[in-house]
Amino acid sequence: MIALVVTITLAFVGYVAAYLNGLRLAQRGERLARVNRQLSDFYGPLFATTEANSRAFEAFAQHNVRPDGRSPFDHEDPPTEEELAEWRLWVTTVFLPNIRTMRDLVVTHADLLRESAMPPILLQLCAHVSGYEITAARWAQGQFDQHLSVVSFPSQELADYAREGFTALKVAQGRLLGRTRTAD
């Protein structure tokens, strides 16, 4: 009788252990799937687009600097018509498509945010894009009295947010995959 009770107890303990281990592995798999989606559908594209946009803006700024080394927009002399035309070209063909992509990522993939509430920096990004869309619509109508969005672009803060989110998720992904080094 004791042997039967011990056998049943060991079988039950084994079943519980197997169940709990299976549950733990399933939860880990779900966490890994979410982290992978966060990286592939939100933080990865956001990071890449912010970096590309930043580098494009640096190229624009270097190409369009005035002889005294300052930007036409950070100068006591207002931008010339040629400088403004070049700015409109860069905004409509490079910067506006990039920031729209960023905004669309936020709007369509908000469920992948690491935070429980929408970060203010992402709301500022969305507002900036809306501000530039109205400016670009005026340009399409031939109105060139405005050249900037009514909401400033949170360039450095957004770049930091995207980089930190991407990096933290890559570390989490590595841990979930059982990697001990982050260089894997």
PDB file of C-alpha atoms in Angstrom:
ATOM      1  CA  MET A   1       0.000   0.000   0.000  1.00  0.00           C
ATOM      2  CA  ILE A   2       2.805   2.420   0.875  1.00  0.00           C
ATOM      3  CA  ALA A   3       4.497   1.674  -2.450  1.00  0.00           C
ATOM      4  CA  LEU A   4       1.255   2.514  -4.280  1.00  0.00           C
ATOM      5  CA  VAL A   5       0.865   5.833  -2.401  1.00  0.00           C
ATOM      6  CA  VAL A   6       4.519   6.738  -3.075  1.00  0.00           C
ATOM      7  CA  THR A   7       4.126   5.873  -6.744  1.00  0.00           C
ATOM      8  CA  ILE A   8       0.931   7.915  -7.085  1.00  0.00           C
ATOM      9  CA  THR A   9       2.500  10.841  -5.198  1.00  0.00           C
ATOM     10  CA  LEU A  10       5.610  10.789  -7.384  1.00  0.00           C
ATOM     11  CA  ALA A  11       3.482  10.585 -10.520  1.00  0.00           C
ATOM     12  CA  PHE A  12       1.365  13.524  -9.344  1.00  0.00           C
ATOM     13  CA  VAL A  13       4.455  15.582  -8.414  1.00  0.00           C
ATOM     14  CA  GLY A  14       5.962  14.763 -11.809  1.00  0.00           C
ATOM     15  CA  TYR A  15       2.766  15.807 -13.561  1.00  0.00           C
ATOM     16  CA  VAL A  16       2.618  19.107 -11.635  1.00  0.00           C
ATOM     17  CA  ALA A  17       6.300  19.782 -12.343  1.00  0.00           C
ATOM     18  CA  ALA A  18       5.841  19.052 -16.045  1.00  0.00           C
ATOM     19  CA  TYR A  19       2.724  21.238 -16.157  1.00  0.00           C
ATOM     20  CA  LEU A  20       4.461  24.147 -14.420  1.00  0.00           C
ATOM     21  CA  ASN A  21       7.525  23.817 -16.635  1.00  0.00           C
ATOM     22  CA  GLY A  22       5.323  23.759 -19.733  1.00  0.00           C
ATOM     23  CA  LEU A  23       3.462  26.818 -18.488  1.00  0.00           C
ATOM     24  CA  ARG A  24       6.747  28.649 -17.839  1.00  0.00           C
ATOM     25  CA  LEU A  25       8.046  27.770 -21.312  1.00  0.00           C
ATOM     26  CA  ALA A  26       4.778  28.896 -22.932  1.00  0.00           C
ATOM     27  CA  GLN A  27       4.896  32.215 -21.071  1.00  0.00           C
ATOM     28  CA  ARG A  28       8.529  32.708 -22.083  1.00  0.00           C
ATOM     29  CA  GLY A  29       7.589  31.945 -25.685  1.00  0.00           C
ATOM     30  CA  GLU A  30       4.787  34.508 -25.551  1.00  0.00           C
ATOM     31  CA  ARG A  31       7.146  37.123 -24.070  1.00  0.00           C
ATOM     32  CA  LEU A  32       9.676  36.394 -26.808  1.00  0.00           C
ATOM     33  CA  ALA A  33       6.997  36.669 -29.505  1.00  0.00           C
ATOM     34  CA  ARG A  34       5.915  40.052 -28.112  1.00  0.00           C
ATOM     35  CA  VAL A  35       9.472  41.348 -27.900  1.00  0.00           C
ATOM     36  CA  ASN A  36      10.083  40.173 -31.475  1.00  0.00           C
ATOM     37  CA  ARG A  37       6.949  42.012 -32.635  1.00  0.00           C
ATOM     38  CA  GLN A  38       7.938  45.149 -30.712  1.00  0.00           C
ATOM     39  CA  LEU A  39      11.322  45.070 -32.433  1.00  0.00           C
ATOM     40  CA  SER A  40      10.146  44.210 -35.936  1.00  0.00           C
ATOM     41  CA  ASP A  41       6.952  46.268 -36.085  1.00  0.00           C
ATOM     42  CA  PHE A  42       7.637  49.322 -33.924  1.00  0.00           C
ATOM     43  CA  TYR A  43      10.966  50.040 -32.234  1.00  0.00           C
ATOM     44  CA  GLY A  44      13.163  48.728 -35.059  1.00  0.00           C
ATOM     45  CA  PRO A  45      11.457  50.737 -37.812  1.00  0.00           C
ATOM     46  CA  LEU A  46      11.139  53.795 -35.537  1.00  0.00           C
ATOM     47  CA  PHE A  47      14.836  53.652 -34.674  1.00  0.00           C
ATOM     48  CA  ALA A  48      15.886  53.174 -38.308  1.00  0.00           C
ATOM     49  CA  THR A  49      13.643  55.973 -39.560  1.00  0.00           C
ATOM     50  CA  THR A  50      14.714  58.453 -36.866  1.00  0.00           C
ATOM     51  CA  GLU A  51      18.375  57.697 -37.628  1.00  0.00           C
ATOM     52  CA  ALA A  52      17.852  58.037 -41.381  1.00  0.00           C
ATOM     53  CA  ASN A  53      15.923  61.282 -40.948  1.00  0.00           C
ATOM     54  CA  SER A  54      18.571  62.696 -38.623  1.00  0.00           C
ATOM     55  CA  ARG A  55      21.341  61.887 -41.080  1.00  0.00           C
ATOM     56  CA  ALA A  56      19.385  63.349 -43.973  1.00  0.00           C
ATOM     57  CA  PHE A  57      18.815  66.545 -41.980  1.00  0.00           C
ATOM     58  CA  GLU A  58      22.533  66.759 -41.175  1.00  0.00           C
ATOM     59  CA  ALA A  59      23.308  66.392 -44.885  1.00  0.00           C
ATOM     60  CA  PHE A  60      20.762  69.097 -45.726  1.00  0.00           C
ATOM     61  CA  ALA A  61      22.197  71.419 -43.081  1.00  0.00           C
ATOM     62  CA  GLN A  62      25.776  70.902 -44.279  1.00  0.00           C
ATOM     63  CA  HIS A  63      24.786  71.398 -47.905  1.00  0.00           C
ATOM     64  CA  ASN A  64      22.740  74.539 -47.218  1.00  0.00           C
ATOM     65  CA  VAL A  65      24.862  76.362 -44.667  1.00  0.00           C
ATOM     66  CA  ARG A  66      25.561  80.042 -45.235  1.00  0.00           C
ATOM     67  CA  PRO A  67      29.106  81.350 -45.660  1.00  0.00           C
ATOM     68  CA  ASP A  68      29.239  82.319 -41.969  1.00  0.00           C
ATOM     69  CA  GLY A  69      28.520  78.678 -41.024  1.00  0.00           C
ATOM     70  CA  ARG A  70      24.951  79.213 -39.792  1.00  0.00           C
ATOM     71  CA  SER A  71      21.637  77.882 -40.999  1.00  0.00           C
ATOM     72  CA  PRO A  72      19.383  80.194 -43.021  1.00  0.00           C
ATOM     73  CA  PHE A  73      16.751  79.628 -40.314  1.00  0.00           C
ATOM     74  CA  ASP A  74      19.119  80.581 -37.460  1.00  0.00           C
ATOM     75  CA  HIS A  75      20.224  83.881 -38.921  1.00  0.00           C
ATOM     76  CA  GLU A  76      19.292  87.532 -38.556  1.00  0.00           C
ATOM     77  CA  ASP A  77      18.921  87.735 -42.350  1.00  0.00           C
ATOM     78  CA  PRO A  78      15.813  85.775 -43.369  1.00  0.00           C
ATOM     79  CA  PRO A  79      16.184  82.875 -45.811  1.00  0.00           C
ATOM     80  CA  THR A  80      16.297  83.785 -49.471  1.00  0.00           C
ATOM     81  CA  GLU A  81      13.671  82.539 -51.902  1.00  0.00           C
ATOM     82  CA  GLU A  82      16.211  80.005 -53.220  1.00  0.00           C
ATOM     83  CA  GLU A  83      16.912  78.742 -49.685  1.00  0.00           C
ATOM     84  CA  LEU A  84      13.191  78.459 -48.964  1.00  0.00           C
ATOM     85  CA  ALA A  85      12.581  76.618 -52.241  1.00  0.00           C
ATOM     86  CA  GLU A  86      15.344  74.159 -51.362  1.00  0.00           C
ATOM     87  CA  TRP A  87      13.835  73.703 -47.882  1.00  0.00           C
ATOM     88  CA  ARG A  88      10.389  72.993 -49.352  1.00  0.00           C
ATOM     89  CA  LEU A  89      11.921  70.426 -51.706  1.00  0.00           C
ATOM     90  CA  TRP A  90      13.688  68.611 -48.853  1.00  0.00           C
ATOM     91  CA  VAL A  91      10.611  68.742 -46.614  1.00  0.00           C
ATOM     92  CA  THR A  92       8.214  67.387 -49.223  1.00  0.00           C
ATOM     93  CA  THR A  93      10.518  64.672 -50.608  1.00  0.00           C
ATOM     94  CA  VAL A  94      12.539  63.555 -47.564  1.00  0.00           C
ATOM     95  CA  PHE A  95      11.513  64.895 -44.166  1.00  0.00           C
ATOM     96  CA  LEU A  96       7.723  64.797 -44.421  1.00  0.00           C
ATOM     97  CA  PRO A  97       7.622  61.202 -45.739  1.00  0.00           C
ATOM     98  CA  ASN A  98       9.991  60.148 -42.936  1.00  0.00           C
ATOM     99  CA  ILE A  99       8.025  61.793 -40.150  1.00  0.00           C
ATOM    100  CA  ARG A 100       4.765  60.474 -41.573  1.00  0.00           C
ATOM    101  CA  THR A 101       6.251  56.988 -41.393  1.00  0.00           C
ATOM    102  CA  MET A 102       7.165  57.607 -37.755  1.00  0.00           C
ATOM    103  CA  ARG A 103       3.678  58.913 -36.987  1.00  0.00           C
ATOM    104  CA  ASP A 104       2.049  55.972 -38.736  1.00  0.00           C
ATOM    105  CA  LEU A 105       4.145  53.562 -36.654  1.00  0.00           C
ATOM    106  CA  VAL A 106       2.892  55.248 -33.491  1.00  0.00           C
ATOM    107  CA  VAL A 107      -0.727  55.265 -34.601  1.00  0.00           C
ATOM    108  CA  THR A 108      -0.878  51.728 -35.987  1.00  0.00           C
ATOM    109  CA  HIS A 109       1.351  49.977 -33.448  1.00  0.00           C
ATOM    110  CA  ALA A 110       0.602  51.725 -30.157  1.00  0.00           C
ATOM    111  CA  ASP A 111      -0.200  48.307 -28.689  1.00  0.00           C
ATOM    112  CA  LEU A 112       3.519  47.494 -28.914  1.00  0.00           C
ATOM    113  CA  LEU A 113       4.663  50.337 -26.677  1.00  0.00           C
ATOM    114  CA  ARG A 114       6.725  49.309 -23.677  1.00  0.00           C
ATOM    115  CA  GLU A 115       4.924  51.906 -21.563  1.00  0.00           C
ATOM    116  CA  SER A 116       1.382  51.603 -20.246  1.00  0.00           C
ATOM    117  CA  ALA A 117       0.526  55.140 -21.431  1.00  0.00           C
ATOM    118  CA  MET A 118       1.385  57.033 -24.604  1.00  0.00           C
ATOM    119  CA  PRO A 119       4.704  58.861 -24.069  1.00  0.00           C
ATOM    120  CA  PRO A 120       4.404  62.649 -24.531  1.00  0.00           C
ATOM    121  CA  ILE A 121       7.306  62.609 -26.993  1.00  0.00           C
ATOM    122  CA  LEU A 122       5.262  60.456 -29.378  1.00  0.00           C
ATOM    123  CA  LEU A 123       2.268  62.759 -29.056  1.00  0.00           C
ATOM    124  CA  GLN A 124       4.538  65.706 -29.897  1.00  0.00           C
ATOM    125  CA  LEU A 125       5.768  63.808 -32.962  1.00  0.00           C
ATOM    126  CA  CYS A 126       2.170  63.261 -34.127  1.00  0.00           C
ATOM    127  CA  ALA A 127       1.330  66.927 -33.603  1.00  0.00           C
ATOM    128  CA  HIS A 128       4.475  67.993 -35.475  1.00  0.00           C
ATOM    129  CA  VAL A 129       3.482  65.882 -38.470  1.00  0.00           C
ATOM    130  CA  SER A 130      -0.016  67.375 -38.511  1.00  0.00           C
ATOM    131  CA  GLY A 131       1.498  70.848 -38.372  1.00  0.00           C
ATOM    132  CA  TYR A 132       3.720  70.107 -41.360  1.00  0.00           C
ATOM    133  CA  GLU A 133       0.880  68.547 -43.323  1.00  0.00           C
ATOM    134  CA  ILE A 134      -1.042  71.817 -43.234  1.00  0.00           C
ATOM    135  CA  THR A 135       2.119  73.736 -44.163  1.00  0.00           C
ATOM    136  CA  ALA A 136       2.727  71.400 -47.120  1.00  0.00           C
ATOM    137  CA  ALA A 137      -0.914  71.715 -48.183  1.00  0.00           C
ATOM    138  CA  ARG A 138      -0.477  75.497 -48.275  1.00  0.00           C
ATOM    139  CA  TRP A 139       2.669  75.076 -50.382  1.00  0.00           C
ATOM    140  CA  ALA A 140       0.655  72.942 -52.821  1.00  0.00           C
ATOM    141  CA  GLN A 141      -1.754  75.881 -53.125  1.00  0.00           C
ATOM    142  CA  GLY A 142       1.136  78.274 -53.826  1.00  0.00           C
ATOM    143  CA  GLN A 143       1.140  79.877 -50.358  1.00  0.00           C
ATOM    144  CA  PHE A 144       4.721  80.183 -49.154  1.00  0.00           C
ATOM    145  CA  ASP A 145       4.362  82.444 -46.113  1.00  0.00           C
ATOM    146  CA  GLN A 146       4.900  79.541 -43.635  1.00  0.00           C
ATOM    147  CA  HIS A 147       7.849  77.153 -43.731  1.00  0.00           C
ATOM    148  CA  LEU A 148       7.793  75.322 -40.427  1.00  0.00           C
ATOM    149  CA  SER A 149       5.357  73.210 -38.453  1.00  0.00           C
ATOM    150  CA  VAL A 150       3.472  74.941 -35.668  1.00  0.00           C
ATOM    151  CA  VAL A 151       4.815  72.212 -33.319  1.00  0.00           C
ATOM    152  CA  SER A 152       8.571  71.724 -33.080  1.00  0.00           C
ATOM    153  CA  PHE A 153      10.121  68.394 -34.010  1.00  0.00           C
ATOM    154  CA  PRO A 154      11.450  66.562 -30.929  1.00  0.00           C
ATOM    155  CA  SER A 155      14.556  65.426 -32.804  1.00  0.00           C
ATOM    156  CA  GLN A 156      16.999  64.493 -30.055  1.00  0.00           C
ATOM    157  CA  GLU A 157      14.367  63.305 -27.571  1.00  0.00           C
ATOM    158  CA  LEU A 158      12.728  61.084 -30.191  1.00  0.00           C
ATOM    159  CA  ALA A 159      16.088  59.683 -31.303  1.00  0.00           C
ATOM    160  CA  ASP A 160      16.945  58.894 -27.679  1.00  0.00           C
ATOM    161  CA  TYR A 161      13.542  57.272 -27.100  1.00  0.00           C
ATOM    162  CA  ALA A 162      13.815  55.071 -30.204  1.00  0.00           C
ATOM    163  CA  ARG A 163      17.425  54.071 -29.494  1.00  0.00           C
ATOM    164  CA  GLU A 164      16.767  53.270 -25.827  1.00  0.00           C
ATOM    165  CA  GLY A 165      13.638  51.247 -26.635  1.00  0.00           C
ATOM    166  CA  PHE A 166      15.370  49.309 -29.400  1.00  0.00           C
ATOM    167  CA  THR A 167      18.456  48.605 -27.282  1.00  0.00           C
ATOM    168  CA  ALA A 168      16.465  47.519 -24.205  1.00  0.00           C
ATOM    169  CA  LEU A 169      14.331  45.159 -26.292  1.00  0.00           C
ATOM    170  CA  LYS A 170      17.375  43.646 -27.987  1.00  0.00           C
ATOM    171  CA  VAL A 171      18.794  42.894 -24.525  1.00  0.00           C
ATOM    172  CA  ALA A 172      15.467  41.372 -23.435  1.00  0.00           C
ATOM    173  CA  GLN A 173      15.329  39.331 -26.635  1.00  0.00           C
ATOM    174  CA  GLY A 174      18.832  38.011 -25.994  1.00  0.00           C
ATOM    175  CA  ARG A 175      17.911  36.990 -22.460  1.00  0.00           C
ATOM    176  CA  LEU A 176      14.754  35.227 -23.630  1.00  0.00           C
ATOM    177  CA  LEU A 177      16.783  33.369 -26.223  1.00  0.00           C
ATOM    178  CA  GLY A 178      19.217  32.290 -23.508  1.00  0.00           C
ATOM    179  CA  ARG A 179      22.118  34.403 -24.688  1.00  0.00           C
ATOM    180  CA  THR A 180      24.526  35.481 -21.986  1.00  0.00           C
ATOM    181  CA  ARG A 181      26.225  38.182 -24.058  1.00  0.00           C
ATOM    182  CA  THR A 182      24.496  41.117 -25.748  1.00  0.00           C
ATOM    183  CA  ALA A 183      26.835  40.870 -28.775  1.00  0.00           C
ATOM    184  CA  ASP A 184      25.145  37.663 -30.012  1.00  0.00           C
TER     185      ASP A 184
END
